[in-house]
Amino acid sequence: MTPGHTASADLSAAVRAARDGNQEAFRVLYREVQPGLLRYLRGMVGDDAEDLASEAWLQIARDIRSFRDEGAGFRGWAVGIARHRALDHVRRNQRRPVGGLSADVLADMPNGHDTAEQAIRIASTNATVALIATLPRDQAEAVLLRVVVGLDTHAAARVMGKRPGAVRTAAWRGLRRLAAQLDQRAQPAAAPADPDVTRTEHVTPKEAR
Amino acid sequence: MSSYRSRGVDRHAAERLLAGEPAAVDAARPLAAVLRVAAAPAYPEELTGERAALTAFRDAAQLDHVPEPRRPSMIKSTLAKILTVKVAAILAAASTTGVVLAATSGALPTPWTETPADPPAVASSKPAEATPSGRPSDAGKPADPGGDPSPSMVGLCKAYEAKVGTSPGKALDSPAFTALVEAANGAENVPEYCDAVAAAADDPAAEHPDGKPTDLPTPTDPGNGHAGDPPSSRPQTPSSRAHAPVSPATGTPTAVPPDGATPAPGN
């Protein structure tokens, strides 16, 4: 039940069974989709994620009989429902998605050596999601949908209502920016936080995007 | 970008990372580690809403199930089969207990059957019923159920009372309750109507000629419905938030609000 792999489980059999009223199939769908959906919501709206996720599942349960794959698959459809509610929620409450991360949390982030040995706990996961959420809005969303929810580019594009190329670009920029932020923490004096800042001695015109 | 620091995150590396293939990149890089942790397998804490989701699924499946047989003679056998298989699930879902009563009394008519055991062709919810295609003519009952309310009304009232306990805001939203609302002459009269129904229907013998098993609430026990397990996690009662509009037939919400909608060129 790994939420973040695009080679994620093919849910079509479970979807069919659930549409026929098979409760166990719906349980499978919940367990497969909920973690990624919840983490995505955390990234987008922070603390209200759990409430919104619960509401989303009520709607998913109601509407699954009329579900049609329109390019995002069941996973994308379900997250789209969650996204819709999150945007409504943000608009109604005039809240901004929660971003920002204290330096302490960043310090606790696992590095490559730790990850293999220690158990990854939910706090670490939530911290990484919060870090991703500090990216500019579209970049954060693209990275979350691809990595945490496990959608491929086209499914993520459907969910976001953007062209696949735009999603690809946003995700790539997001990763670059994250990498630079993390590198900067490792060596604060040496690298700028924003990789899009032109550095004259290294950048060639075609790379200055 | 040819900075040696971010050399690893060219487009190809990015695509591999996004696709969840950290092995293709230096796994010690902080970025790969962050993504791996963000995409870690499910934690139990993230699944606490499972029971509520399943309950919602069961409820929805009950109310939406469209029957295949269209002949009256087949309805009872189909109904019996459905109930046999799902009786435990049905009874566990508190809000449908009353509906089962209505179903097993044999009084449940469907829109296309001419022979309900009970005179007014009331569209009520049961496993075999979706939104009735032709709404049967209600006898136009006033809010007074009279001395002998139909078993369907009794069942609907119980289901209503059960639902009121768990989701007060939308207890009557389901099309199953349309007949109840009509019989009571308006949604606002339903509570009073059901009180009268409960008072009048004090003859338990009227309820189940089929000998349906299990504990059946007496008419004076309207609270039986929500005896079931309370949700352990997020409650099903809607918050004060308005419902987001659901686009009926399409899966993906097409009416994406301004923030995400316009495919701005380039990002």
Coordinates of C-alpha atoms in Angstrom, one line a residue:
Chain A
M1 CA 0.0 0.0 0.0
T2 CA 2.5 2.5 -1.1
P3 CA 0.8 5.7 -1.8
G4 CA 3.5 7.3 -3.9
H5 CA 4.3 5.1 -6.8
T6 CA 3.0 5.7 -10.3
A7 CA 3.4 2.0 -10.9
S8 CA 0.8 1.8 -8.2
A9 CA -1.7 -1.0 -7.9
D10 CA -4.2 -1.3 -10.7
L11 CA -7.4 -0.5 -9.0
S12 CA -9.8 -1.2 -11.9
A13 CA -10.9 -4.6 -10.6
A14 CA -11.6 -3.2 -7.2
V15 CA -13.4 -0.3 -8.7
R16 CA -15.7 -2.6 -10.7
A17 CA -16.4 -4.8 -7.7
A18 CA -17.1 -1.7 -5.5
R19 CA -19.5 -0.4 -8.1
D20 CA -21.4 -3.6 -7.8
G21 CA -21.7 -3.0 -4.1
N22 CA -18.8 -5.1 -2.9
Q23 CA -17.8 -3.7 0.4
E24 CA -14.5 -5.4 0.7
A25 CA -13.5 -3.9 -2.7
F26 CA -14.3 -0.5 -1.4
R27 CA -12.2 -1.1 1.6
V28 CA -9.3 -2.0 -0.7
L29 CA -9.9 1.3 -2.5
Y30 CA -9.9 3.2 0.7
R31 CA -6.7 1.7 2.0
E32 CA -5.0 2.3 -1.3
V33 CA -6.1 5.8 -1.9
Q34 CA -6.6 7.4 1.4
P35 CA -3.0 7.8 2.6
G36 CA -2.0 9.7 -0.5
L37 CA -5.2 11.7 -0.6
L38 CA -4.8 12.7 3.1
R39 CA -1.2 13.7 2.6
Y40 CA -2.1 15.7 -0.5
L41 CA -4.7 17.5 1.5
R42 CA -2.2 18.1 4.3
G43 CA 0.1 19.7 1.9
M44 CA -2.7 21.9 0.4
V45 CA -4.7 22.9 3.5
G46 CA -2.8 21.8 6.5
D47 CA -4.7 20.9 9.6
D48 CA -8.1 20.7 8.1
A49 CA -7.0 17.8 6.0
E50 CA -8.6 15.0 8.0
D51 CA -12.0 16.6 8.0
L52 CA -11.8 17.3 4.3
A53 CA -10.7 13.7 3.7
S54 CA -13.6 12.3 5.6
E55 CA -16.0 14.5 3.7
A56 CA -14.4 13.4 0.4
W57 CA -14.9 9.8 1.2
L58 CA -18.6 10.3 1.9
Q59 CA -18.9 11.8 -1.5
I60 CA -16.7 9.1 -3.1
A61 CA -18.9 6.4 -1.5
R62 CA -22.0 8.1 -2.9
D63 CA -20.7 8.8 -6.3
I64 CA -18.7 5.7 -7.1
R65 CA -21.5 4.1 -8.9
S66 CA -21.4 6.9 -11.5
F67 CA -17.6 7.0 -11.7
R68 CA -16.2 7.1 -15.2
D69 CA -12.6 7.1 -15.8
E70 CA -11.9 10.4 -17.6
G71 CA -8.2 10.1 -17.7
A72 CA -7.3 10.4 -14.1
G73 CA -8.3 6.9 -13.0
F74 CA -10.1 6.2 -9.8
R75 CA -7.2 7.5 -7.8
G76 CA -7.2 10.8 -9.6
W77 CA -11.0 11.0 -9.5
A78 CA -11.0 10.5 -5.7
V79 CA -8.3 13.1 -5.2
G80 CA -10.1 15.4 -7.5
I81 CA -13.1 15.3 -5.2
A82 CA -10.8 16.0 -2.3
R83 CA -9.2 18.9 -4.2
H84 CA -12.5 20.4 -5.0
R85 CA -13.5 20.4 -1.4
A86 CA -10.2 21.8 -0.3
L87 CA -10.4 24.7 -2.7
D88 CA -14.0 25.4 -1.6
H89 CA -12.8 25.3 1.9
V90 CA -9.9 27.6 1.3
R91 CA -12.1 30.0 -0.5
R92 CA -14.8 30.0 2.1
N93 CA -12.4 30.4 5.0
Q94 CA -10.0 32.6 3.2
R95 CA -7.2 30.5 4.4
R96 CA -4.0 30.0 2.6
P97 CA -2.7 26.5 2.3
V98 CA -0.3 25.9 5.2
G99 CA 3.3 26.0 4.2
G100 CA 6.4 27.0 5.9
L101 CA 8.5 24.8 8.1
S102 CA 10.5 25.5 11.1
A103 CA 14.2 25.0 11.0
D104 CA 13.9 22.3 13.7
V105 CA 11.7 20.1 11.6
L106 CA 14.1 20.4 8.7
A107 CA 16.9 19.4 10.9
D108 CA 15.1 16.2 11.8
M109 CA 14.6 15.2 8.2
P110 CA 16.1 11.8 7.4
N111 CA 19.2 11.8 5.2
G112 CA 20.0 9.1 2.9
H113 CA 21.9 7.0 5.4
D114 CA 19.3 7.1 8.1
T115 CA 16.4 6.2 5.9
A116 CA 17.5 2.7 5.3
E117 CA 18.0 1.9 8.9
Q118 CA 15.4 3.7 11.0
A119 CA 11.7 3.3 10.9
I120 CA 10.0 6.0 8.9
R121 CA 7.4 7.5 11.2
I122 CA 4.4 9.5 10.3
A123 CA 5.9 12.6 11.7
S124 CA 8.7 12.4 9.2
T125 CA 6.3 11.9 6.4
N126 CA 4.2 14.8 7.4
A127 CA 7.3 16.9 7.7
T128 CA 8.3 16.1 4.2
V129 CA 4.9 16.8 2.9
A130 CA 5.0 20.2 4.7
L131 CA 8.3 20.9 3.1
I132 CA 6.9 20.2 -0.3
A133 CA 4.0 22.5 0.5
T134 CA 6.4 25.4 0.9
L135 CA 6.9 25.4 -2.8
P136 CA 5.0 27.8 -5.0
R137 CA 1.5 26.5 -5.3
D138 CA 1.5 24.8 -8.6
Q139 CA 4.9 23.2 -8.0
A140 CA 3.8 21.9 -4.6
E141 CA 0.6 20.5 -6.1
A142 CA 2.3 18.8 -9.0
V143 CA 4.9 17.2 -6.8
L144 CA 2.4 16.0 -4.3
L145 CA 0.1 14.5 -7.0
R146 CA 3.0 12.8 -8.7
V147 CA 5.0 11.6 -5.8
V148 CA 2.6 11.3 -2.9
V149 CA -0.6 10.4 -4.6
G150 CA 1.1 8.4 -7.3
L151 CA -0.6 9.9 -10.3
D152 CA 1.2 10.0 -13.6
T153 CA 1.6 13.2 -15.5
H154 CA -1.6 13.0 -17.5
A155 CA -3.7 12.0 -14.5
A156 CA -2.2 14.9 -12.5
A157 CA -2.9 17.2 -15.4
R158 CA -6.6 16.2 -15.3
V159 CA -6.8 16.8 -11.6
M160 CA -5.2 20.2 -11.8
G161 CA -7.0 21.3 -14.9
K162 CA -3.7 22.0 -16.7
R163 CA -1.9 20.8 -19.7
P164 CA 0.5 17.9 -19.1
G165 CA 3.5 20.0 -20.2
A166 CA 2.7 22.6 -17.6
V167 CA 2.4 19.9 -14.9
R168 CA 5.7 18.4 -16.0
T169 CA 7.4 21.8 -15.8
A170 CA 5.9 22.6 -12.5
A171 CA 7.0 19.3 -11.0
W172 CA 10.5 19.6 -12.3
R173 CA 10.9 23.2 -11.0
G174 CA 9.5 22.0 -7.7
L175 CA 12.1 19.3 -7.4
R176 CA 14.9 21.6 -8.4
R177 CA 13.9 24.1 -5.8
L178 CA 13.5 21.5 -3.1
A179 CA 16.9 20.1 -4.0
A180 CA 18.5 23.5 -3.8
Q181 CA 16.8 24.2 -0.4
L182 CA 18.1 21.0 1.0
D183 CA 21.5 21.5 -0.4
Q184 CA 21.6 24.9 1.1
R185 CA 20.8 23.5 4.5
A186 CA 23.7 21.2 4.0
Q187 CA 26.0 23.9 3.0
P188 CA 24.4 27.2 3.7
A189 CA 27.2 29.4 2.4
A190 CA 27.6 27.9 -1.0
A191 CA 24.3 27.6 -2.8
P192 CA 21.4 29.9 -3.4
A193 CA 17.9 28.8 -2.4
D194 CA 16.4 29.5 -5.7
P195 CA 17.9 27.6 -8.5
D196 CA 16.3 29.8 -11.0
V197 CA 18.5 32.7 -10.0
T198 CA 21.0 33.1 -12.8
R199 CA 24.6 32.3 -12.0
T200 CA 26.6 33.8 -14.7
E201 CA 29.5 31.5 -14.6
H202 CA 27.5 28.4 -15.1
V203 CA 24.3 29.1 -16.9
T204 CA 23.9 28.9 -20.6
P205 CA 21.0 30.6 -22.2
K206 CA 19.1 27.4 -23.0
E207 CA 19.2 26.4 -19.4
A208 CA 18.1 29.6 -17.9
R209 CA 14.4 28.7 -17.8
Chain B
M1 CA 21.3 24.4 -14.8
S2 CA 24.8 23.1 -14.5
S3 CA 25.5 23.9 -10.9
Y4 CA 27.2 20.9 -9.5
R5 CA 24.9 20.9 -6.6
S6 CA 21.7 20.4 -8.5
R7 CA 23.3 18.4 -11.3
G8 CA 21.2 15.4 -10.3
V9 CA 17.9 17.1 -11.0
D10 CA 17.8 17.5 -14.7
R11 CA 14.6 16.6 -16.4
H12 CA 15.4 12.9 -16.7
A13 CA 16.3 12.6 -13.1
A14 CA 13.2 14.6 -12.1
E15 CA 11.0 12.2 -14.1
R16 CA 12.5 9.2 -12.4
L17 CA 12.1 10.8 -9.0
L18 CA 8.5 11.7 -9.8
A19 CA 7.8 8.2 -10.9
G20 CA 9.0 6.9 -7.6
E21 CA 12.3 5.4 -8.9
P22 CA 14.8 6.7 -6.4
A23 CA 17.2 3.9 -7.2
A24 CA 17.9 5.6 -10.4
V25 CA 19.3 8.6 -8.6
D26 CA 21.8 8.8 -5.9
A27 CA 19.7 7.5 -3.0
A28 CA 21.7 9.4 -0.5
R29 CA 20.7 12.7 -1.9
P30 CA 18.5 14.6 0.4
L31 CA 15.9 15.2 -2.2
A32 CA 15.5 11.5 -3.0
A33 CA 15.2 10.7 0.7
V34 CA 12.6 13.4 1.2
L35 CA 10.5 12.1 -1.6
R36 CA 10.8 8.5 -0.4
V37 CA 9.6 9.5 3.1
A38 CA 6.8 11.6 1.7
A39 CA 5.6 8.5 -0.3
A40 CA 6.2 6.0 2.5
P41 CA 3.7 3.2 2.9
A42 CA 0.4 3.8 4.7
Y43 CA 0.4 4.5 8.4
P44 CA -2.4 3.1 10.6
E45 CA -3.1 6.7 11.7
E46 CA -4.0 7.6 8.2
L47 CA -6.7 5.0 8.0
T48 CA -8.9 5.8 10.9
G49 CA -11.7 7.0 8.7
E50 CA -12.2 3.6 7.2
R51 CA -15.2 2.6 9.2
A52 CA -17.0 5.8 8.4
A53 CA -16.2 5.4 4.7
L54 CA -17.5 1.9 4.6
T55 CA -20.7 2.8 6.4
A56 CA -21.2 5.5 3.9
F57 CA -20.6 3.0 1.1
R58 CA -23.0 0.5 2.5
D59 CA -25.7 3.2 2.9
A60 CA -25.2 4.4 -0.6
A61 CA -25.2 0.9 -2.0
Q62 CA -28.5 0.1 -0.2
L63 CA -30.3 3.1 -1.5
D64 CA -29.0 3.0 -5.0
H65 CA -29.3 -0.7 -5.8
V66 CA -31.4 -1.0 -8.9
P67 CA -33.3 -4.3 -9.2
E68 CA -33.2 -6.4 -12.3
P69 CA -36.4 -8.3 -12.1
R70 CA -39.3 -6.3 -13.1
R71 CA -42.1 -8.8 -12.4
P72 CA -43.8 -8.8 -9.1
S73 CA -43.3 -12.5 -8.7
M74 CA -39.6 -12.2 -8.9
I75 CA -39.4 -9.3 -6.6
K76 CA -40.0 -11.2 -3.4
S77 CA -37.5 -13.9 -4.2
T78 CA -34.9 -11.4 -5.2
L79 CA -35.6 -9.4 -2.1
A80 CA -35.3 -12.5 0.1
K81 CA -32.0 -13.3 -1.5
I82 CA -30.6 -9.8 -1.1
L83 CA -31.7 -9.7 2.5
T84 CA -30.3 -13.1 3.3
V85 CA -26.9 -12.1 2.0
K86 CA -26.8 -8.7 3.5
V87 CA -28.8 -8.9 6.6
A88 CA -25.9 -8.6 8.9
A89 CA -24.5 -5.6 7.0
I90 CA -27.9 -4.1 6.8
L91 CA -28.7 -4.4 10.5
A92 CA -25.3 -3.2 11.4
A93 CA -25.9 0.0 9.4
A94 CA -28.2 1.6 11.9
S95 CA -29.9 3.9 9.6
T96 CA -31.3 1.2 7.5
T97 CA -32.9 -0.9 10.2
G98 CA -36.2 0.7 9.7
V99 CA -36.0 0.2 6.0
V100 CA -35.5 -3.5 6.5
L101 CA -38.6 -3.7 8.5
A102 CA -40.5 -2.0 5.7
A103 CA -39.0 -4.4 3.2
T104 CA -39.7 -7.6 5.1
S105 CA -43.3 -6.7 5.9
G106 CA -44.0 -7.5 2.3
A107 CA -45.6 -4.1 1.9
L108 CA -42.8 -2.6 -0.2
P109 CA -44.2 -1.8 -3.5
T110 CA -42.1 -0.8 -6.4
P111 CA -43.1 1.7 -8.9
W112 CA -43.9 -0.9 -11.5
T113 CA -45.7 -3.4 -9.4
E114 CA -49.4 -3.3 -9.2
T115 CA -49.7 -5.5 -6.2
P116 CA -48.1 -4.1 -3.1
A117 CA -49.4 -5.7 0.0
D118 CA -50.4 -2.3 1.1
P119 CA -52.8 0.0 -0.7
P120 CA -50.9 3.3 -1.3
A121 CA -48.1 2.7 -3.6
V122 CA -45.5 4.3 -1.6
A123 CA -42.0 4.6 -2.9
S124 CA -39.8 3.7 -0.1
S125 CA -36.2 2.7 0.0
K126 CA -35.1 -0.9 0.2
P127 CA -32.2 -2.8 -1.3
A128 CA -34.0 -3.2 -4.5
E129 CA -35.0 0.3 -5.1
A130 CA -33.4 3.2 -6.6
T131 CA -35.1 6.5 -7.4
P132 CA -38.5 5.3 -8.5
S133 CA -38.9 5.8 -12.2
G134 CA -42.6 6.6 -12.0
R135 CA -43.4 8.1 -8.7
P136 CA -46.5 6.2 -7.6
S137 CA -49.4 8.3 -6.7
D138 CA -49.4 8.8 -3.1
A139 CA -52.8 8.6 -1.5
G140 CA -52.3 12.3 -0.7
K141 CA -52.4 11.6 3.0
P142 CA -52.7 14.5 5.3
A143 CA -50.3 14.7 8.1
D144 CA -52.4 12.4 10.1
P145 CA -51.5 8.8 9.5
G146 CA -54.8 7.6 10.9
G147 CA -55.3 4.7 13.1
D148 CA -53.6 2.2 10.9
P149 CA -50.5 3.6 9.2
S150 CA -49.0 1.5 6.5
P151 CA -46.1 -0.7 7.5
S152 CA -44.1 1.2 4.9
M153 CA -44.6 4.4 6.7
V154 CA -43.7 2.7 10.0
G155 CA -40.5 1.5 8.4
L156 CA -39.7 4.8 6.8
C157 CA -40.3 6.6 10.1
K158 CA -37.9 4.3 11.8
A159 CA -35.3 4.8 9.2
Y160 CA -35.8 8.5 9.4
E161 CA -35.5 8.5 13.1
A162 CA -32.3 6.5 12.9
K163 CA -30.9 8.9 10.4
V164 CA -31.8 11.9 12.4
G165 CA -29.5 10.6 15.1
T166 CA -26.5 10.4 12.9
S167 CA -26.9 12.9 10.2
P168 CA -29.5 15.4 11.2
G169 CA -28.9 17.9 8.4
K170 CA -29.7 15.6 5.7
A171 CA -31.9 12.9 7.1
L172 CA -34.6 13.5 4.5
D173 CA -32.3 14.1 1.5
S174 CA -32.5 10.6 0.3
P175 CA -35.1 9.9 -2.4
A176 CA -36.2 7.0 -0.2
F177 CA -37.9 9.4 2.1
T178 CA -39.8 11.3 -0.6
A179 CA -43.0 9.3 0.2
L180 CA -42.6 10.0 3.8
V181 CA -42.2 13.7 3.2
E182 CA -45.3 13.6 1.0
A183 CA -47.3 11.6 3.4
A184 CA -46.4 14.0 6.2
N185 CA -47.3 17.0 4.0
G186 CA -43.9 18.5 4.1
A187 CA -40.5 17.8 5.5
E188 CA -41.1 20.0 8.5
N189 CA -44.0 17.9 9.5
V190 CA -42.2 14.6 9.4
P191 CA -41.2 14.5 13.1
E192 CA -44.8 15.0 14.2
Y193 CA -46.1 12.6 11.6
C194 CA -43.8 9.9 12.7
D195 CA -44.8 10.4 16.3
A196 CA -48.3 9.8 15.2
V197 CA -47.3 6.8 13.2
A198 CA -45.4 5.3 16.1
A199 CA -48.4 5.9 18.4
A200 CA -50.8 4.3 16.0
A201 CA -48.7 1.4 14.9
D202 CA -48.7 -0.4 18.1
D203 CA -49.5 -3.8 16.7
P204 CA -46.3 -5.7 16.2
A205 CA -48.1 -8.4 14.2
A206 CA -48.5 -6.1 11.3
E207 CA -44.7 -5.9 10.8
H208 CA -43.3 -9.1 9.5
P209 CA -45.3 -11.9 8.0
D210 CA -42.1 -13.3 6.5
G211 CA -40.7 -14.2 9.9
K212 CA -37.6 -12.1 9.4
P213 CA -35.1 -13.0 12.0
T214 CA -33.5 -10.7 14.6
D215 CA -34.5 -8.2 17.1
L216 CA -37.0 -5.8 15.8
P217 CA -37.7 -2.6 17.5
T218 CA -41.1 -2.1 18.9
P219 CA -43.0 0.8 17.6
T220 CA -42.5 2.6 20.8
D221 CA -38.7 2.5 20.4
P222 CA -37.9 5.0 17.8
G223 CA -34.4 5.3 19.0
N224 CA -33.4 1.9 18.0
G225 CA -31.9 3.1 14.8
H226 CA -28.8 4.6 16.0
A227 CA -27.8 2.0 18.5
G228 CA -25.1 1.0 16.2
D229 CA -21.5 1.6 16.4
P230 CA -20.7 5.3 16.5
P231 CA -18.0 6.3 14.1
S232 CA -14.7 6.1 15.7
S233 CA -13.1 8.8 13.7
R234 CA -14.4 11.8 11.9
P235 CA -18.1 12.0 12.4
Q236 CA -20.5 11.6 9.5
T237 CA -22.5 14.6 10.5
P238 CA -21.7 17.3 8.1
S239 CA -20.1 20.3 9.4
S240 CA -21.5 23.7 8.9
R241 CA -19.8 23.7 5.5
A242 CA -22.1 23.7 2.6
H243 CA -21.9 20.7 0.4
A244 CA -19.7 21.2 -2.5
P245 CA -21.8 20.7 -5.6
V246 CA -21.4 17.3 -7.1
S247 CA -21.3 17.1 -10.8
P248 CA -23.6 14.2 -11.3
A249 CA -22.4 12.2 -14.1
T250 CA -18.8 13.0 -14.5
G251 CA -16.2 11.6 -12.3
T252 CA -13.8 14.5 -12.2
P253 CA -15.2 17.7 -10.8
T254 CA -15.3 19.7 -13.9
A255 CA -16.3 23.0 -12.3
V256 CA -12.8 23.6 -10.9
P257 CA -12.7 26.8 -9.0
P258 CA -10.6 29.7 -10.4
D259 CA -7.4 28.7 -8.7
G260 CA -6.8 25.6 -10.5
A261 CA -8.9 26.0 -13.6
T262 CA -7.3 28.1 -16.2
P263 CA -4.6 26.2 -17.9
A264 CA -2.3 29.1 -17.8
P265 CA 0.3 28.8 -20.5
G266 CA 3.6 27.6 -19.2
N267 CA 2.7 27.3 -15.6

